[in-house]
Short mmCIF file of C-alpha atoms in Angstrom, two decimals:
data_model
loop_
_atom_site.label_atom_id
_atom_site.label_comp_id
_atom_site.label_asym_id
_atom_site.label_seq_id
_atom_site.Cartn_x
_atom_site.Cartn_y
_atom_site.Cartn_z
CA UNK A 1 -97.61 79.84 29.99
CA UNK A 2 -96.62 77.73 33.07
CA UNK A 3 -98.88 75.10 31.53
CA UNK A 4 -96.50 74.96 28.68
CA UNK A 5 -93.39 74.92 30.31
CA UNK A 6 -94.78 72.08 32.68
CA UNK A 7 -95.70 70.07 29.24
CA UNK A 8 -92.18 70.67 27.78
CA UNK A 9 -90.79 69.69 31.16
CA UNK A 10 -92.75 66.48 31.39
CA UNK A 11 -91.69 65.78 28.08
CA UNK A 12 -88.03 66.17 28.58
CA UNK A 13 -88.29 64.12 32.06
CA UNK A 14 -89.88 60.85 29.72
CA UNK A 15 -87.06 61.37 27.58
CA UNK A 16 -84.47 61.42 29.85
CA UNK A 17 -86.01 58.53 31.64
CA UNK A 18 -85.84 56.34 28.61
CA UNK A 19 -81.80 57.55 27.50
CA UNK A 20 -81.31 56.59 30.98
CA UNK A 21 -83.28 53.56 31.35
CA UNK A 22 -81.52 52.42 28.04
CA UNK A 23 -77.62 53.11 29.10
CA UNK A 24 -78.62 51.17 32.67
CA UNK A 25 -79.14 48.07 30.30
CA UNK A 26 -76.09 48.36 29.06
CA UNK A 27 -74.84 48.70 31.84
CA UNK A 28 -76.46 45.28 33.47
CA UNK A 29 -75.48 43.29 30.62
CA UNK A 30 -74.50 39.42 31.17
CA UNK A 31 -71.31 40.12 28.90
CA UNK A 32 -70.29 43.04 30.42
CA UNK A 33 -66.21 43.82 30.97
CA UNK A 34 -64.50 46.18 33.66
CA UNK A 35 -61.95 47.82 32.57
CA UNK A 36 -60.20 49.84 35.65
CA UNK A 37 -58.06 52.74 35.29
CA UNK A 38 -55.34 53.51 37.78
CA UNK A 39 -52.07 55.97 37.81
CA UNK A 40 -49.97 55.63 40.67
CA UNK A 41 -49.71 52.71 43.22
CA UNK A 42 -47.65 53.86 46.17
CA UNK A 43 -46.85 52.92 49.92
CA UNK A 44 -49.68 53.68 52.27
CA UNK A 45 -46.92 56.09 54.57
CA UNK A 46 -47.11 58.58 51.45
CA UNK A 47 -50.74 58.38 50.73
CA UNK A 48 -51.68 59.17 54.22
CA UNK A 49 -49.84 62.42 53.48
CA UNK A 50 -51.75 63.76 50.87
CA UNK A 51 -54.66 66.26 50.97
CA UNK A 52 -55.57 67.33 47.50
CA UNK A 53 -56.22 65.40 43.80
CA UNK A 54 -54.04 62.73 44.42
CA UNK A 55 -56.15 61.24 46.74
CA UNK A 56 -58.19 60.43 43.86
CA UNK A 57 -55.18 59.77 40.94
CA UNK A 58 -52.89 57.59 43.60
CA UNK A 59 -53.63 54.36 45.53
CA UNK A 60 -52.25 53.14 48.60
CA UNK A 61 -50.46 49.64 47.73
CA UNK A 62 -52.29 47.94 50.49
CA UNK A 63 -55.72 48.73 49.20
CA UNK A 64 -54.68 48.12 45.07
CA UNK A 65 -54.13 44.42 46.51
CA UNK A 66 -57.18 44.20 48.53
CA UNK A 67 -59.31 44.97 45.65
CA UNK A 68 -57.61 42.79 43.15
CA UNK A 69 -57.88 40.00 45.99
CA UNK A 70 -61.53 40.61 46.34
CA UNK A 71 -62.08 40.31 42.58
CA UNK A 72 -60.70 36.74 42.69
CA UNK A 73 -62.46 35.74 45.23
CA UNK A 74 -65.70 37.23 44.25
CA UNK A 75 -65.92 35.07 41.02
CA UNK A 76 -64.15 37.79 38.00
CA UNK A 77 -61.66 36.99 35.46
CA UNK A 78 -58.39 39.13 34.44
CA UNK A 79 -57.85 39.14 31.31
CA UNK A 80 -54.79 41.03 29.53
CA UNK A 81 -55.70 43.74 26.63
CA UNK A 82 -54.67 41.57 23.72
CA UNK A 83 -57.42 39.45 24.72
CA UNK A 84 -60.01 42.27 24.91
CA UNK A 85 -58.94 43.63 21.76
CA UNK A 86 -59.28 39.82 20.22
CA UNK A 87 -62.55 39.72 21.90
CA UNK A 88 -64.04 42.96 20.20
CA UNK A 89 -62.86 42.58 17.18
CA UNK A 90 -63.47 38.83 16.15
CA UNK A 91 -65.91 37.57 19.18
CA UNK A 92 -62.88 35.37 20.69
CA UNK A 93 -64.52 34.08 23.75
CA UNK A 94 -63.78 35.93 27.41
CA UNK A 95 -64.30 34.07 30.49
CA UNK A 96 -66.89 34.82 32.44
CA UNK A 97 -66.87 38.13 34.73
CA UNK A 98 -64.35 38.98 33.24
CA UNK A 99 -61.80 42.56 34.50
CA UNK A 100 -59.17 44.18 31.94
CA UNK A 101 -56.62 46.12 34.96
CA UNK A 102 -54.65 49.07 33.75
CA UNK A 103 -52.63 52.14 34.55
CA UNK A 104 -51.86 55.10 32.64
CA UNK A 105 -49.16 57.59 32.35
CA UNK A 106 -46.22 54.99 32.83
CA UNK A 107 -44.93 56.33 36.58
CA UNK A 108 -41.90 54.18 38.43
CA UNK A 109 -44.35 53.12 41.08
CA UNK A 110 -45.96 51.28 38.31
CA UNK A 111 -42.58 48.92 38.03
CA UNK A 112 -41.65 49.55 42.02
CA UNK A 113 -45.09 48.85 43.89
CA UNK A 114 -48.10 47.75 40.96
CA UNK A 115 -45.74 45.09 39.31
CA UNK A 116 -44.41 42.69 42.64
CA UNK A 117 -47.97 42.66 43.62
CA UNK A 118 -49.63 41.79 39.75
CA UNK A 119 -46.54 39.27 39.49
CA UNK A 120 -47.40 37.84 43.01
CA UNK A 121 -51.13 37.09 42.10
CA UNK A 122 -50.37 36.02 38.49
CA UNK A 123 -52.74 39.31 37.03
CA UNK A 124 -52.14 40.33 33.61
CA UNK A 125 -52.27 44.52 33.43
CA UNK A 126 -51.25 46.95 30.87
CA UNK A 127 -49.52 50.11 31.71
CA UNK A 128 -49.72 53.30 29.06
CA UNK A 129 -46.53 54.72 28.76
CA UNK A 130 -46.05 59.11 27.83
CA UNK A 131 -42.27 58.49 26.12
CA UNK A 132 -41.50 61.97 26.58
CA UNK A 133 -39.52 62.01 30.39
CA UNK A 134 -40.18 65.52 30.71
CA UNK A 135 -43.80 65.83 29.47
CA UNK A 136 -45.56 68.10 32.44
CA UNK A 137 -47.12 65.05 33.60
CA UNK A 138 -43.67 63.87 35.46
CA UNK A 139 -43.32 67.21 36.71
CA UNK A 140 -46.33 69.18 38.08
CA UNK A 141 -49.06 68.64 40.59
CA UNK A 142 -49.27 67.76 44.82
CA UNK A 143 -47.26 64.89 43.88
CA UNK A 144 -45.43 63.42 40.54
CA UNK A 145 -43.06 60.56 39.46
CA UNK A 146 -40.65 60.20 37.14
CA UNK A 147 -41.27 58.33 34.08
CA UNK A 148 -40.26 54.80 34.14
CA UNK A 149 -36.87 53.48 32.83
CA UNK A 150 -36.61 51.81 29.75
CA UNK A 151 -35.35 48.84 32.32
CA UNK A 152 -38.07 49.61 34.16
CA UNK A 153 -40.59 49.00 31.17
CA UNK A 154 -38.79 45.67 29.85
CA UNK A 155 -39.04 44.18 33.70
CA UNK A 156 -42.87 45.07 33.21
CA UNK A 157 -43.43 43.67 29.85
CA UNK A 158 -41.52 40.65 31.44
CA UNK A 159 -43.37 40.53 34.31
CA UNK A 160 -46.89 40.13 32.74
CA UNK A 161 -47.31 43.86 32.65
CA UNK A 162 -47.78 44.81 28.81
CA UNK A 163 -46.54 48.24 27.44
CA UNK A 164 -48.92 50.51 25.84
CA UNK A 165 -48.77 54.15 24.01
CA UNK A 166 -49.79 57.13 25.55
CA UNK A 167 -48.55 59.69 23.23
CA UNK A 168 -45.32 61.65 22.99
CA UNK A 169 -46.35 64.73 25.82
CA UNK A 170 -49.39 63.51 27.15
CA UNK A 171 -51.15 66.99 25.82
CA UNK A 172 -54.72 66.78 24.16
CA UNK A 173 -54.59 65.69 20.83
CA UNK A 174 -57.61 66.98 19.76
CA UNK A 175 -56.32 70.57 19.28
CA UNK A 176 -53.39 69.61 17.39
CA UNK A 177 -53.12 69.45 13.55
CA UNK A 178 -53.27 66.23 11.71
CA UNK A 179 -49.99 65.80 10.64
CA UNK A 180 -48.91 66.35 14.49
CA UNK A 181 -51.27 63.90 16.49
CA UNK A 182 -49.98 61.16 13.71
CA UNK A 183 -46.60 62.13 14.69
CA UNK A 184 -47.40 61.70 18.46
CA UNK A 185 -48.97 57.99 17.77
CA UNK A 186 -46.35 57.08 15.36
CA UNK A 187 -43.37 58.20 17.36
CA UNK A 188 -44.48 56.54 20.33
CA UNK A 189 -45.36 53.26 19.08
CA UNK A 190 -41.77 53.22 17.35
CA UNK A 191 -39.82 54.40 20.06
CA UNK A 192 -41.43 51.98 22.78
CA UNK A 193 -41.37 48.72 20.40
CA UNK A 194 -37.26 49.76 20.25
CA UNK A 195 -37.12 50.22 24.02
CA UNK A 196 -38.97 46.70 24.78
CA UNK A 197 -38.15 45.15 21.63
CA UNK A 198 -41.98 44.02 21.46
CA UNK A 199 -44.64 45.18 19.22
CA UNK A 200 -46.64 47.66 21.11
CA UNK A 201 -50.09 47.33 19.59
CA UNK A 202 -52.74 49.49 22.17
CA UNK A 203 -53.00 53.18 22.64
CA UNK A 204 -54.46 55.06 25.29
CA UNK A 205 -56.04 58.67 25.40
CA UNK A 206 -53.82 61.20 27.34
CA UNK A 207 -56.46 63.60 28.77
CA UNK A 208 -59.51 61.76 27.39
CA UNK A 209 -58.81 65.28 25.11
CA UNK A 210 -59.98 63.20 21.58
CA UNK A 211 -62.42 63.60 18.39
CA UNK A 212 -63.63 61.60 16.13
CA UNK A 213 -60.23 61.53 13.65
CA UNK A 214 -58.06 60.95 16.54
CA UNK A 215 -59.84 57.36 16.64
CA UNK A 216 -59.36 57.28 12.95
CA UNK A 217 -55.98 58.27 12.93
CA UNK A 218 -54.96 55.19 15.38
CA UNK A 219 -56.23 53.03 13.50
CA UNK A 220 -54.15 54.64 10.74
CA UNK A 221 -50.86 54.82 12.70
CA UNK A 222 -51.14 50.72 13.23
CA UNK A 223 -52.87 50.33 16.73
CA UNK A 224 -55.29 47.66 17.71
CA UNK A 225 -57.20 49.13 19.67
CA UNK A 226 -57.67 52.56 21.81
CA UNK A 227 -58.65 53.05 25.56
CA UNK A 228 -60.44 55.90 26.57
CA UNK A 229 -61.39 57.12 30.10
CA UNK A 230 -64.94 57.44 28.99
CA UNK A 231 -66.46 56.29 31.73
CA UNK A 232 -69.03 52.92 31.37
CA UNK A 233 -68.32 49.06 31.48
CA UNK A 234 -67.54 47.31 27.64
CA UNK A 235 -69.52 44.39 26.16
CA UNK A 236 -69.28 42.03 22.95
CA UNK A 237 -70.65 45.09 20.89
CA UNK A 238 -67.82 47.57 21.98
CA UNK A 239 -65.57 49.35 19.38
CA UNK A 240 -62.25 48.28 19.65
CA UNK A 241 -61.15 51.89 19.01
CA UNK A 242 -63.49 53.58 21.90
CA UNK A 243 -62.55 51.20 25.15
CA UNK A 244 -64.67 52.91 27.99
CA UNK A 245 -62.35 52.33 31.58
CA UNK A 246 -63.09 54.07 34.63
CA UNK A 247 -61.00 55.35 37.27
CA UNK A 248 -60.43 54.19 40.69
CA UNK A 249 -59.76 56.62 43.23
CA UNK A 250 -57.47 56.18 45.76
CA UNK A 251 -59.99 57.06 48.61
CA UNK A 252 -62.45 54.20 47.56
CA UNK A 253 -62.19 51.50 51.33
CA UNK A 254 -63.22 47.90 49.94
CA UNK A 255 -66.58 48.88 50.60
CA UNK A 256 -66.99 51.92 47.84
CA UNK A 257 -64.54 50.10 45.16
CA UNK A 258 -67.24 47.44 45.51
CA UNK A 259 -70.17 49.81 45.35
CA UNK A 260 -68.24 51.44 42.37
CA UNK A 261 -68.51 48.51 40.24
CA UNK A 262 -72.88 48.18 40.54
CA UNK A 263 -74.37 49.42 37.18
CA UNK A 264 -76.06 51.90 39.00
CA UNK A 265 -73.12 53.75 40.06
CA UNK A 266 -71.46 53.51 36.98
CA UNK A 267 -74.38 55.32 35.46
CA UNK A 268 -74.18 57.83 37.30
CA UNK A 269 -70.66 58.01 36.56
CA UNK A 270 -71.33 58.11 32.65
CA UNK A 271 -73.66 61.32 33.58
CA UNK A 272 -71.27 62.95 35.69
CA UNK A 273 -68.75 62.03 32.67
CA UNK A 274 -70.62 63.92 29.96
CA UNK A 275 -70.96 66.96 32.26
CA UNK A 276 -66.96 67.32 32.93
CA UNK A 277 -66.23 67.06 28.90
CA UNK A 278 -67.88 69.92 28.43
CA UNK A 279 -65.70 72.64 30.07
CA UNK A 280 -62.51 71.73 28.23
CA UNK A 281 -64.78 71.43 24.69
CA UNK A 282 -66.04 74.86 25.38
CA UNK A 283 -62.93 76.40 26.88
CA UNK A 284 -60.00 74.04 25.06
CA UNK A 285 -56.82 72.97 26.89
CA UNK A 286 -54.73 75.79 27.48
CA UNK A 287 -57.28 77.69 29.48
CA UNK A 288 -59.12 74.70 30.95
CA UNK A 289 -56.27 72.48 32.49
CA UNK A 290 -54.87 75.53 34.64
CA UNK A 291 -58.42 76.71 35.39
CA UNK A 292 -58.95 72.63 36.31
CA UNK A 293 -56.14 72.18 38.47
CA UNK A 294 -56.62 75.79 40.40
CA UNK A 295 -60.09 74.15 41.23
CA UNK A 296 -58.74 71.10 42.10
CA UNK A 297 -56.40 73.35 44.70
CA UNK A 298 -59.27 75.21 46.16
CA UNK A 299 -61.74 74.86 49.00
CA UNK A 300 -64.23 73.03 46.20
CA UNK A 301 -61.39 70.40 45.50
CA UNK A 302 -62.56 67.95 48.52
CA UNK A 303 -65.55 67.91 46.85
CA UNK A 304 -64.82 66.38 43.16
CA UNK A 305 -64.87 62.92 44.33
CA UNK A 306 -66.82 60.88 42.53
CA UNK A 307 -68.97 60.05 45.38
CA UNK A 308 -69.85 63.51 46.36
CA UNK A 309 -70.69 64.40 42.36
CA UNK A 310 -72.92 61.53 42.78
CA UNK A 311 -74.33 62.94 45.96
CA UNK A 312 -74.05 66.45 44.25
CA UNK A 313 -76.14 65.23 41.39
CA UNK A 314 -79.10 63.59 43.01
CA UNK A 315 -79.65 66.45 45.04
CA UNK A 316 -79.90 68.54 41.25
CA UNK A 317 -82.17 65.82 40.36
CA UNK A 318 -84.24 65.96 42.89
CA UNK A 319 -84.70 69.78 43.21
CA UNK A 320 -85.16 69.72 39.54
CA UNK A 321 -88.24 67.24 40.02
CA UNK A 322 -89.62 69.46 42.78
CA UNK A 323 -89.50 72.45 41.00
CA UNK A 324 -91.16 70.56 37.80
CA UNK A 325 -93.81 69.16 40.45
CA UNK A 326 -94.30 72.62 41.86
CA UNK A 327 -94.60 74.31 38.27
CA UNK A 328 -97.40 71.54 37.21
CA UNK A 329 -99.24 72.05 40.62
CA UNK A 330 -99.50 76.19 39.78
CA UNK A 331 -100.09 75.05 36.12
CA UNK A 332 -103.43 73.09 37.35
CA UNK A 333 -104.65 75.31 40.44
#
């Protein structure tokens, strides 16, 4: 019996090693594109006050323009979304390195502490905008924003900072009907076009809560293209519909937001990415995001960086190999 087991766990471990052998290469590519993901940008004096999840969702303003410096100088490109899109969907050539920079939600810091320092280095960004001002986004949590002004927005989309959707209540559209998530994408593309007077052309996920039709549908409701916080670096060969971004968390010093960019780590990170999907798919929102967020507020919540996971899941690897190693040693004795 052990014999068996050892055989089927062999098996599985020459399996795994060639999935992940094969999403490393794409992850190594020469034409690989970063796209980052941030929320909030905010003073350093706040930052230094917080304790829980938004040391993860917020960055301090000092260290947002560290790490865009540091890009420069370390030989990568920005490049705004229309040129991504372009790039995806007709091979329109990208510089080399290049970095797509964007923030979600559509908070005031965005316009108060992100935009004089994109405007000051000449870095072209997109910020996702929830239209809805009192969507629980703006309102819950260890610390929350308002929603931008619609001044606000049109100083962004001035300043080199283009406006994206992000949905009407930034709730998961993959539990609502049809006729409903087209109503979300609609809406919000009108309503923010009217507020900027300029097309608004790129949607991004709220919750990384989508299916397969909810890709479909944008495409339906006029977008260009759709951002998802799926996490993995883009290349030539990327669906304009499923951009992969991947957050970066307020803690990282220069040293980790470096680190976080290797293909190795952001392996890891796809891994550690297809493990957190699956409470909310088996669970769906309205249980999962309170159950998420009491988690977040306990003892364990220190722990969800995405360092420690890392940490957290090469120890699980590497008990897992013992154990196989032990099994196949009893097997043979």
């Amino acid at each position: 019996m052990l014999g068996w087991v050892a055989l089927v766990g062999w098996v599985g471990v020459a399996g795994l090693a060639a999935v992940l052998s094969r999403m490393y290469r794409e992850e190594s590519r020469d034409d690989r594109i970063l796209c980052l993901l941030y929320h909030r940008v905010i003073p350093r004096s706040t930052y230094d006050r917080f304790t829980g999840t938004e040391q993860i969702f917020s960055m301090p303003d000092d260290r947002f323009k560290e790490q865009l410096v540091w890009l420069r100088a370390h030989g990568y490109h920005f490049i705004g979304l229309d040129q991504l899109a372009a790039h995806l969907s007709t091979k329109a050539p990208l510089p080399d390195n290049p970095v797509f920079i964007s923030f979600d939600d559509g908070c005031e810091s965005v316009y108060k502490h992100a935009l004089p320092i994109l405007s000051g280095l000449g870095i072209p960004s997109t910020v996702f905008v929830t239209i809805d001002e009192d969507a629980w986004i703006f309102h819950e949590g260890e610390y929350f924003e308002r929603r931008m002004t619609i001044e606000e927005m049109r100083s962004c989309a001035e300043g080199g900072i283009q406006i994206g959707s992000h949905a009407v209540s930034h709730r998961g559209l993959n539990e609502m009907s049809r006729e409903r998530v087209l109503d979300e994408l609609v809406r919000s593309k009108k309503t923010l076009s009217e507020w900027i007077d300029r097309k608004v052309d790129h949607f991004a996920v709220p919750l990384n809560f989508y299916k397969r039709e909810t890709l479909e549908l944008c495409k339906e409701a006029g977008y260009a293209s759709v951002c998802t916080s799926d996490n993995g670096t883009c290349n030539r060969d990327t669906d304009p519909f499923k951009i992969k971004r991947f957050i970066i968390e307020g803690s990282y010093d220069l040293a980790a937001f470096e680190h976080s960019l290797s293909p190795r780590v952001i392996l890891q990170r796809r891994i550690i990415n297809a493990m957190k999907k699956l409470p909310p798919k088996i669970l769906g929102e309205r249980i999962w995001m309170p159950l998420r967020q009491a988690i977040f507020n306990s003892p364990l919540g220190p722990f969800l960086t995405i360092g420690r996971l890392r940490m957290m899941l090469l120890v699980l690897a590497a008990l897992g190999g013992l154990g196989l190693v032990a099994i196949t040693l009893v097997a043979l004795g």
